[in-house]
PDB file of C-alpha atoms in Angstrom:
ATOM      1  CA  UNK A 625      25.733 -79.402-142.221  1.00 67.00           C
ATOM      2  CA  UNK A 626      29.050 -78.581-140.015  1.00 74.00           C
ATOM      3  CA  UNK A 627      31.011 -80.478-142.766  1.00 80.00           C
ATOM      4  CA  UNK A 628      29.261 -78.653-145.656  1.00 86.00           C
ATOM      5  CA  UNK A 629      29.901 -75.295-143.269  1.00 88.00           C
ATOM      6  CA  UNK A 630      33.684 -76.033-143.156  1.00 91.00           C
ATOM      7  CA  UNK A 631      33.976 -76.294-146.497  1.00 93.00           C
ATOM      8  CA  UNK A 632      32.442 -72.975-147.430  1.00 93.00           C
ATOM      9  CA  UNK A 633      34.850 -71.138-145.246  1.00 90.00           C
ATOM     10  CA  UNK A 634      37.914 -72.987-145.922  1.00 92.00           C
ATOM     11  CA  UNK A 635      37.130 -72.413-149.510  1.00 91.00           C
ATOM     12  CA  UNK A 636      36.743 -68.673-148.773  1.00 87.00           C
ATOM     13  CA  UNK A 637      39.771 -68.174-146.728  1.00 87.00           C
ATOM     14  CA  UNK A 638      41.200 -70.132-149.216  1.00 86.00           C
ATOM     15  CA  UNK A 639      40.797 -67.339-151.979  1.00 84.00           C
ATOM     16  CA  UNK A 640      41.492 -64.298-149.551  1.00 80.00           C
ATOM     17  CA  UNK A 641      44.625 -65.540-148.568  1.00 82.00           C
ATOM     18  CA  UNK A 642      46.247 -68.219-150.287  1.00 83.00           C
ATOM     19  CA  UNK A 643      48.283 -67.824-153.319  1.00 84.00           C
ATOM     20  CA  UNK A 644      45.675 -65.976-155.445  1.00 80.00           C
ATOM     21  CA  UNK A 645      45.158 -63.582-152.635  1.00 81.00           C
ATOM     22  CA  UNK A 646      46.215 -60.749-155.075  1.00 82.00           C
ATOM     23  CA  UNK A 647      43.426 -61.803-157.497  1.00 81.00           C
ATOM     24  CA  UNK A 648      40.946 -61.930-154.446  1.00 78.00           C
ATOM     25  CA  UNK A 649      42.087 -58.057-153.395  1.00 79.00           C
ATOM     26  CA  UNK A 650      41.900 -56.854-156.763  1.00 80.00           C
ATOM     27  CA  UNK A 651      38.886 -58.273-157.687  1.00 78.00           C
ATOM     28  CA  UNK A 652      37.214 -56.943-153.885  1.00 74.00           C
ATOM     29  CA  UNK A 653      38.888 -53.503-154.654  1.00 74.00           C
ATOM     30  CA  UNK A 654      36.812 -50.333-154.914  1.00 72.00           C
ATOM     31  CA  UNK A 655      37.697 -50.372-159.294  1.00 75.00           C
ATOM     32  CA  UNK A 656      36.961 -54.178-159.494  1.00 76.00           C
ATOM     33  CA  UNK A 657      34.122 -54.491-158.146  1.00 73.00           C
ATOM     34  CA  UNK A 658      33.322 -50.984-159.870  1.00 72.00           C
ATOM     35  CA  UNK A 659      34.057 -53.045-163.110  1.00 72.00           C
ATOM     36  CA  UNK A 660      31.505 -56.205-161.767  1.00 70.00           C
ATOM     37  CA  UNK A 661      28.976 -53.982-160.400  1.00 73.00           C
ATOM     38  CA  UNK A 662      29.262 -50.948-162.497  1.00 62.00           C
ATOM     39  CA  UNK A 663      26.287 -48.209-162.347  1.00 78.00           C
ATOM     40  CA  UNK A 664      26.656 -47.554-159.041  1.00 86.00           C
ATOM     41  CA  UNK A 665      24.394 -44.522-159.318  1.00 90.00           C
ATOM     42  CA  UNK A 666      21.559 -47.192-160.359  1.00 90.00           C
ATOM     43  CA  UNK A 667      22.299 -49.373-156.788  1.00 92.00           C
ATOM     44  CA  UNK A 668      22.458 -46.187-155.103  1.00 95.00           C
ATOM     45  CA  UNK A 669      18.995 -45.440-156.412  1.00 95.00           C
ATOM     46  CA  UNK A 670      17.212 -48.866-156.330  1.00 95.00           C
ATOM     47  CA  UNK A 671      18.367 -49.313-152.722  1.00 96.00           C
ATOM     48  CA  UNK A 672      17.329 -45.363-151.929  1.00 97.00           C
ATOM     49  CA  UNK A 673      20.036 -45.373-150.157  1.00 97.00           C
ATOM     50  CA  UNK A 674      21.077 -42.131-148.756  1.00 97.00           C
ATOM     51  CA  UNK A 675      21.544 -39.811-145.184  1.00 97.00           C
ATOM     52  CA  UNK A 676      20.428 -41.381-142.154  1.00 96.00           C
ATOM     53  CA  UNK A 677      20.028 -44.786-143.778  1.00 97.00           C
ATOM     54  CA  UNK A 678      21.305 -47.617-141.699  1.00 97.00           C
ATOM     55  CA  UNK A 679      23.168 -49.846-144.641  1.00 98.00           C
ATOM     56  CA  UNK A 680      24.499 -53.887-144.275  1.00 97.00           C
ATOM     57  CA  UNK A 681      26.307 -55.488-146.876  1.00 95.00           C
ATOM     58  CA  UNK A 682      26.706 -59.310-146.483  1.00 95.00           C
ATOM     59  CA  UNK A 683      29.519 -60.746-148.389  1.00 88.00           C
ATOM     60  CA  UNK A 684      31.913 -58.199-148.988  1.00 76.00           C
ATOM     61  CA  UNK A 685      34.856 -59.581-148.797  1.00 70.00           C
ATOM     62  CA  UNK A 686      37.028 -56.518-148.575  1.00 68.00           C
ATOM     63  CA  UNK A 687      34.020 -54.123-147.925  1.00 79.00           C
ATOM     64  CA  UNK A 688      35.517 -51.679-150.362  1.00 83.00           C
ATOM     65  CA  UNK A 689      32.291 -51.546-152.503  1.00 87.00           C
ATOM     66  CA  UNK A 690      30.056 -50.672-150.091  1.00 91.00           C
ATOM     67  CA  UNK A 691      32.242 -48.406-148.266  1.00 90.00           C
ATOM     68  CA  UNK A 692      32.198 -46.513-151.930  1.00 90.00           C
ATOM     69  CA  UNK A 693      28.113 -46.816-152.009  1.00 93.00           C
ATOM     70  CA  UNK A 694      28.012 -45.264-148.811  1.00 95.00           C
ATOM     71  CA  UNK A 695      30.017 -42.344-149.271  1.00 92.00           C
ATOM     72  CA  UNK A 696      28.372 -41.727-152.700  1.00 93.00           C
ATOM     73  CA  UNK A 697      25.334 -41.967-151.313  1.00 96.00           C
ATOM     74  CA  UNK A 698      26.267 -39.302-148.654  1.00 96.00           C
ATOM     75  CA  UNK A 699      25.368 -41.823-145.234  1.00 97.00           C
ATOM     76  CA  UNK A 700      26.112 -40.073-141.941  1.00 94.00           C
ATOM     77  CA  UNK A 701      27.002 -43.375-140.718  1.00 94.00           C
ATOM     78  CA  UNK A 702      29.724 -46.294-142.368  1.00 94.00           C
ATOM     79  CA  UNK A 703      28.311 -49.412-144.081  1.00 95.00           C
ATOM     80  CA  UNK A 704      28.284 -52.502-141.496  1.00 95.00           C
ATOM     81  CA  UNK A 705      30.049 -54.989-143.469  1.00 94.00           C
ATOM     82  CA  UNK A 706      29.861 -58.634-142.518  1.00 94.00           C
ATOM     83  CA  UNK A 707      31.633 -62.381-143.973  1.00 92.00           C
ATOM     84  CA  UNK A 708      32.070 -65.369-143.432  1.00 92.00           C
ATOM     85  CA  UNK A 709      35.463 -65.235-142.372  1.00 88.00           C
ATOM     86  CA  UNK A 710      38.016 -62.090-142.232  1.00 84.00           C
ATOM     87  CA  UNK A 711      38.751 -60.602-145.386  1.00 72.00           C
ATOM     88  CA  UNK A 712      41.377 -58.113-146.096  1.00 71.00           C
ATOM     89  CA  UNK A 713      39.691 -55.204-146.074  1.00 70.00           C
ATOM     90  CA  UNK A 714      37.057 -53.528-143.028  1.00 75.00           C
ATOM     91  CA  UNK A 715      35.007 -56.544-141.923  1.00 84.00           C
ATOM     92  CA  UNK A 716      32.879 -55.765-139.057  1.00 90.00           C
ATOM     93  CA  UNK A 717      31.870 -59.069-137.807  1.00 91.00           C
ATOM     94  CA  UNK A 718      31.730 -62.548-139.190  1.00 92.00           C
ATOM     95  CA  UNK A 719      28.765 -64.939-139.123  1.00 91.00           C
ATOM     96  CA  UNK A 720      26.882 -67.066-140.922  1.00 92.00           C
ATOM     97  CA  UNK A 721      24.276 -66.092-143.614  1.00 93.00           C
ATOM     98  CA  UNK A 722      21.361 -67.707-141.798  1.00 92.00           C
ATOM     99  CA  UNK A 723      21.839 -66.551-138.399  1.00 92.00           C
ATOM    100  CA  UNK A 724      22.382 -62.974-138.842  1.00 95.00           C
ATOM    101  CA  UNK A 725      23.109 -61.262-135.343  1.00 95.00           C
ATOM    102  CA  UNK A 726      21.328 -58.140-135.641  1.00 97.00           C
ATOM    103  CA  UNK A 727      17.680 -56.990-134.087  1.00 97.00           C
ATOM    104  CA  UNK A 728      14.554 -57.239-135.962  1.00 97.00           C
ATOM    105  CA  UNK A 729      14.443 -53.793-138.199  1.00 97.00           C
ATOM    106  CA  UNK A 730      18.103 -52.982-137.777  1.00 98.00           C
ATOM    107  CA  UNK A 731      18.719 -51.890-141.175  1.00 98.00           C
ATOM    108  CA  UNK A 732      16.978 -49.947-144.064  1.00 98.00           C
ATOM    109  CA  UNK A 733      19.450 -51.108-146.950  1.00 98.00           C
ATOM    110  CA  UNK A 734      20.969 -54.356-147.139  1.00 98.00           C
ATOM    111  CA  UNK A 735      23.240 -55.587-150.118  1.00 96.00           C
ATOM    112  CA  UNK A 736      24.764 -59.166-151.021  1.00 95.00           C
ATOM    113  CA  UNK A 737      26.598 -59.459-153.932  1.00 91.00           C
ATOM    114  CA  UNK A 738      27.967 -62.235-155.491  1.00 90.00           C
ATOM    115  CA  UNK A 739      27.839 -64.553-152.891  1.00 93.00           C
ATOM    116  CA  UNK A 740      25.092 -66.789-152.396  1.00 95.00           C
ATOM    117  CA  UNK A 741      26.216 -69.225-155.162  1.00 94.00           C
ATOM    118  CA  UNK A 742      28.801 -70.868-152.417  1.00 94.00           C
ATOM    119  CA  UNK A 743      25.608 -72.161-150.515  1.00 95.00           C
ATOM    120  CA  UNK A 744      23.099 -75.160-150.563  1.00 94.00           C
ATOM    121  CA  UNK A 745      19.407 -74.228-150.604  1.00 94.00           C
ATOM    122  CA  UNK A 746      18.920 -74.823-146.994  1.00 94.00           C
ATOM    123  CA  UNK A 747      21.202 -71.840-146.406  1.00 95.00           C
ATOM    124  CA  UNK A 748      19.792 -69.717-148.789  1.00 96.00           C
ATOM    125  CA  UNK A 749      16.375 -70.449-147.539  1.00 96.00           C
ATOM    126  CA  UNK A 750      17.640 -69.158-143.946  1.00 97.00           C
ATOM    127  CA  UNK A 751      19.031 -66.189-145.350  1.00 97.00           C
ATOM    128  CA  UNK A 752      15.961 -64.976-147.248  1.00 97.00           C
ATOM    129  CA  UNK A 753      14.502 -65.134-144.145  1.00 97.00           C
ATOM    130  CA  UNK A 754      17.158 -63.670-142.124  1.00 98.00           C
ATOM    131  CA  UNK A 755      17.514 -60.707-144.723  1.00 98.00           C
ATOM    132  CA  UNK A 756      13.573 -60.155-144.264  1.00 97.00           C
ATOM    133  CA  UNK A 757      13.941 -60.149-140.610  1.00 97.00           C
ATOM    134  CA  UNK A 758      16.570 -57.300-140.371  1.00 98.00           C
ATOM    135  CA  UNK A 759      15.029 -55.435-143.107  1.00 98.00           C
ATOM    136  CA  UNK A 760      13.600 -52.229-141.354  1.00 97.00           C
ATOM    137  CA  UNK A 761       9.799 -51.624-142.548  1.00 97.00           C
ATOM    138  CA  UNK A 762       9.956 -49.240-145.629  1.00 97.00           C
ATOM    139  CA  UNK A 763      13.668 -50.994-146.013  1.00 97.00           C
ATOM    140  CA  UNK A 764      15.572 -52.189-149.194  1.00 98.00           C
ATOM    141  CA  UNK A 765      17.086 -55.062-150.134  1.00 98.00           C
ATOM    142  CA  UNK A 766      19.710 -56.016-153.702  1.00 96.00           C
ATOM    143  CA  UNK A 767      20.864 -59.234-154.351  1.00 96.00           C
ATOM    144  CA  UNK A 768      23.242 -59.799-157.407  1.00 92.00           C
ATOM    145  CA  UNK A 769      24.439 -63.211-158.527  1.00 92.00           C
ATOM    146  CA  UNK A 770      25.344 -65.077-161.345  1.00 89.00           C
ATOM    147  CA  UNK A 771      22.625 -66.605-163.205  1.00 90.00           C
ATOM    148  CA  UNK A 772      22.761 -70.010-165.178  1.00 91.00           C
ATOM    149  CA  UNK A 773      21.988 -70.648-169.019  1.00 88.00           C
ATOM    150  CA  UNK A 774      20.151 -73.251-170.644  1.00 88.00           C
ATOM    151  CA  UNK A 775      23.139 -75.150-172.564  1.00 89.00           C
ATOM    152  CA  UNK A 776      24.876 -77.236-170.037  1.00 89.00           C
ATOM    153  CA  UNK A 777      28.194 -77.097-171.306  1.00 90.00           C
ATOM    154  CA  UNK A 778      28.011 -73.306-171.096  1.00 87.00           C
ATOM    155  CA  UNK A 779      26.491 -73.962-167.567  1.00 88.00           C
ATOM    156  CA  UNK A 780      29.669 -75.695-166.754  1.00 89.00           C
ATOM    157  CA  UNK A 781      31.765 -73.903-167.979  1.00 88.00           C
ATOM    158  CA  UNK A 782      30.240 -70.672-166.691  1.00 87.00           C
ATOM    159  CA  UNK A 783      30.360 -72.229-163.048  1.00 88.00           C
ATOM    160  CA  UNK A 784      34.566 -72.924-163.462  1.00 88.00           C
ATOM    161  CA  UNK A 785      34.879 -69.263-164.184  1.00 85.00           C
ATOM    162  CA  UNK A 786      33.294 -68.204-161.205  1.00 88.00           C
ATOM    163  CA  UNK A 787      33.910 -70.771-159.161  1.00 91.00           C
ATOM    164  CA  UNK A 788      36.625 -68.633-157.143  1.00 87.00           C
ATOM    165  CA  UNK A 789      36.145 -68.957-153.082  1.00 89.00           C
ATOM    166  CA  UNK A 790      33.519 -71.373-153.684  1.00 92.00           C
ATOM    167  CA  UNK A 791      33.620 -75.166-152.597  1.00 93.00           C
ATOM    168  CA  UNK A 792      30.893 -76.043-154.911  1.00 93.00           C
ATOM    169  CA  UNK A 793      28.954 -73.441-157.565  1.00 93.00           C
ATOM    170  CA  UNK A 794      25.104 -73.346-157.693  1.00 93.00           C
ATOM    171  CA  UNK A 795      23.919 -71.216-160.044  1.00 93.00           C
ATOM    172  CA  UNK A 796      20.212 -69.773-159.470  1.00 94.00           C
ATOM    173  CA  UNK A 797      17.896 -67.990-162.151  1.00 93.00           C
ATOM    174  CA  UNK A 798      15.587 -65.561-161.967  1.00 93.00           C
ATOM    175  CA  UNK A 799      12.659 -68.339-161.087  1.00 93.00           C
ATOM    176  CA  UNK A 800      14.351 -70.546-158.647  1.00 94.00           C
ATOM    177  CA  UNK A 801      15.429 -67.102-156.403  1.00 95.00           C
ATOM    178  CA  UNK A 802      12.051 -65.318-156.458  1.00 94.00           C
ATOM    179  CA  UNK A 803      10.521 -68.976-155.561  1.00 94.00           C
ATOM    180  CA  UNK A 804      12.995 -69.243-152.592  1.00 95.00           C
ATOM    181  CA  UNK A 805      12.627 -65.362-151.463  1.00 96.00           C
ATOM    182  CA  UNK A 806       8.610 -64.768-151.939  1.00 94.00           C
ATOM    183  CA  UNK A 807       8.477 -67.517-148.973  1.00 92.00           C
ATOM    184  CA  UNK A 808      10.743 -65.049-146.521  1.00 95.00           C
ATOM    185  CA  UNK A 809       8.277 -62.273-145.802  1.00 91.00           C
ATOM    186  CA  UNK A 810       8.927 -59.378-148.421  1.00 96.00           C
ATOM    187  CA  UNK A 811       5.839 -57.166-149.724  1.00 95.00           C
ATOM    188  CA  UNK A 812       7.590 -57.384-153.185  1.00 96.00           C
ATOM    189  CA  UNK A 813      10.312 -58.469-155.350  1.00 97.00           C
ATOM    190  CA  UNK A 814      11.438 -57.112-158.638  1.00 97.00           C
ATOM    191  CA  UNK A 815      13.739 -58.025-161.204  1.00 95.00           C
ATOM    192  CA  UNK A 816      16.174 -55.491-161.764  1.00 93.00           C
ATOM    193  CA  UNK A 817      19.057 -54.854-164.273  1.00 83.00           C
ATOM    194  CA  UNK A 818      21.925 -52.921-162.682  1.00 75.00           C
ATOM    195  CA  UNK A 819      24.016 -53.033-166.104  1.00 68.00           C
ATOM    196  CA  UNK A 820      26.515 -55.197-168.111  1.00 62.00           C
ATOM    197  CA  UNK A 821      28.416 -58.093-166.340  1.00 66.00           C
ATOM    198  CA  UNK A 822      32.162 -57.579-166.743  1.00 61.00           C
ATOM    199  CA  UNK A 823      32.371 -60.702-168.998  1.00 58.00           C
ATOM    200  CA  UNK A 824      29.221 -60.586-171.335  1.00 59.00           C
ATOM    201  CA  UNK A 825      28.681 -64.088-171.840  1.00 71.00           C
ATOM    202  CA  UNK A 826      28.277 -64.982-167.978  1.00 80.00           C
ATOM    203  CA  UNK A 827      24.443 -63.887-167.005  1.00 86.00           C
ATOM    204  CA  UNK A 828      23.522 -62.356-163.881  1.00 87.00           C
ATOM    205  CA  UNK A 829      20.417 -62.074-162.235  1.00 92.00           C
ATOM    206  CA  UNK A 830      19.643 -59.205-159.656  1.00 93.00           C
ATOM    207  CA  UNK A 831      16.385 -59.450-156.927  1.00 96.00           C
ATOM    208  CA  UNK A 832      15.009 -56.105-155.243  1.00 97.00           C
ATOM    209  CA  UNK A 833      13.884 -57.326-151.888  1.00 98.00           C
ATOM    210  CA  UNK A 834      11.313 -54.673-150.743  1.00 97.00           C
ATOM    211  CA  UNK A 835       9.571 -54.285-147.194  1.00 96.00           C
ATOM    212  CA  UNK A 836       6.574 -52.206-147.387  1.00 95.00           C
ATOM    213  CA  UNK A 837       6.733 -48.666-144.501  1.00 92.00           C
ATOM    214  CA  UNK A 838       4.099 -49.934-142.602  1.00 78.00           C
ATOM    215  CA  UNK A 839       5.719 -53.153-142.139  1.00 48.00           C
ATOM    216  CA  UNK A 840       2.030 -54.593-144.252  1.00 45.00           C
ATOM    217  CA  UNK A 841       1.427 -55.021-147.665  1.00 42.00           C
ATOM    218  CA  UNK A 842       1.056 -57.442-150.719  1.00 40.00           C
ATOM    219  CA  UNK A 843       3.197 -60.045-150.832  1.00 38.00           C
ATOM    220  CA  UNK A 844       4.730 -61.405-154.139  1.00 39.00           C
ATOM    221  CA  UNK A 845       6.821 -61.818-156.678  1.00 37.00           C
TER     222      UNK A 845
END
């Protein structure tokens, strides 16, 4: 685990600051992650994010993104924005996706984009749990990542291209992710599409991770 650990943040620090570090800025800038994630209206409204929400965003490798989803949004109070290691841009903290260090309830929107691809199930696992545990009742969750294809060579191929910060690439559908998250705690999960991927081709897959207000509902997929 420490050696699998070491490699995910070498791999990430890697990207941010090694010789493709203007690739890495660029890409975690407010326009190009506009460009990956465009629609921001539509995360703005799945997430019902808005004034007096409390708003994480795990992942962000510069932060820029959800700094611009805040301030859209009209928050009171600045996105806390948390990675693995330091990133270029305003990282709160750093920590580890499975041992997030906030209270139980601490947030009402959470977002991870992107990111979970770099990890082996295990993690994930942890994090779905995590990301239920900090969830606020009534609270919001969006995760994006790329999603794999049925031909092989495309799923190969598709993994190089995104491969970027990432020691090894694990691409999860639609099935595998709401298995792994309907086992964390969340009243429901949706499937949502938040609009084209910059490249076409490449497939990505995006959960809605919902807690119900009173903290009790169905649970499900």
């Amino acid at each position: 685990m420490m050696r699998r650990r070491r490699a995910v943040i070498a791999a990430r620090e890697r990207w941010l600051s090694g010789r493709w570090r203007w690739l890495a800025r660029a890409v975690g800038s407010q326009a190009g992650q506009a460009l990956l994630t465009p629609r921001a209206g539509r995360v703005i409204e799945l997430l019902e994010l808005g004034p007096g929400k409390r708003y994480l965003d795990i992942g962000c490798g510069t932060g820029s993104y959800a700094h611009l989803l805040a301030a859209r949004a009209g928050c009171e109070e600045p996105p806390i924005c948390m990675d693995i290691v330091q990133g270029p841009g305003p990282v709160d903290l750093v920590g580890w996706p499975e041992r997030l260090p906030f209270a139980d309830g601490a947030f009402d929107c959470v977002t991870s984009f992107y990111f979970i691809r770099r990890f082996d199930d295990d993690v994930v696992h942890g994090f779905a749990r995590e990301v239920a545990r900090v969830l606020a009742p009534g609270g919001r969750g969006l995760l994006l990542e790329i999603a794999p294809v049925v031909n092989p060579l495309l799923n190969r191929l598709h993994g190089r291209v995104v491969a970027a910060g990432c020691p090894t690439v694990e691409l999860r559908g639609w099935g595998r992710l709401a298995a792994t998250f309907s086992e964390a705690g969340y009243d429901a999960i949706d499937l949502v599409n938040v609009g084209p991927f910059l490249v076409p081709p490449v497939p990505r897959v995006g959960l809605l991770l919902r807690r119900a207000p009173g903290g009790v509902g169905e649970r499900g997929a």
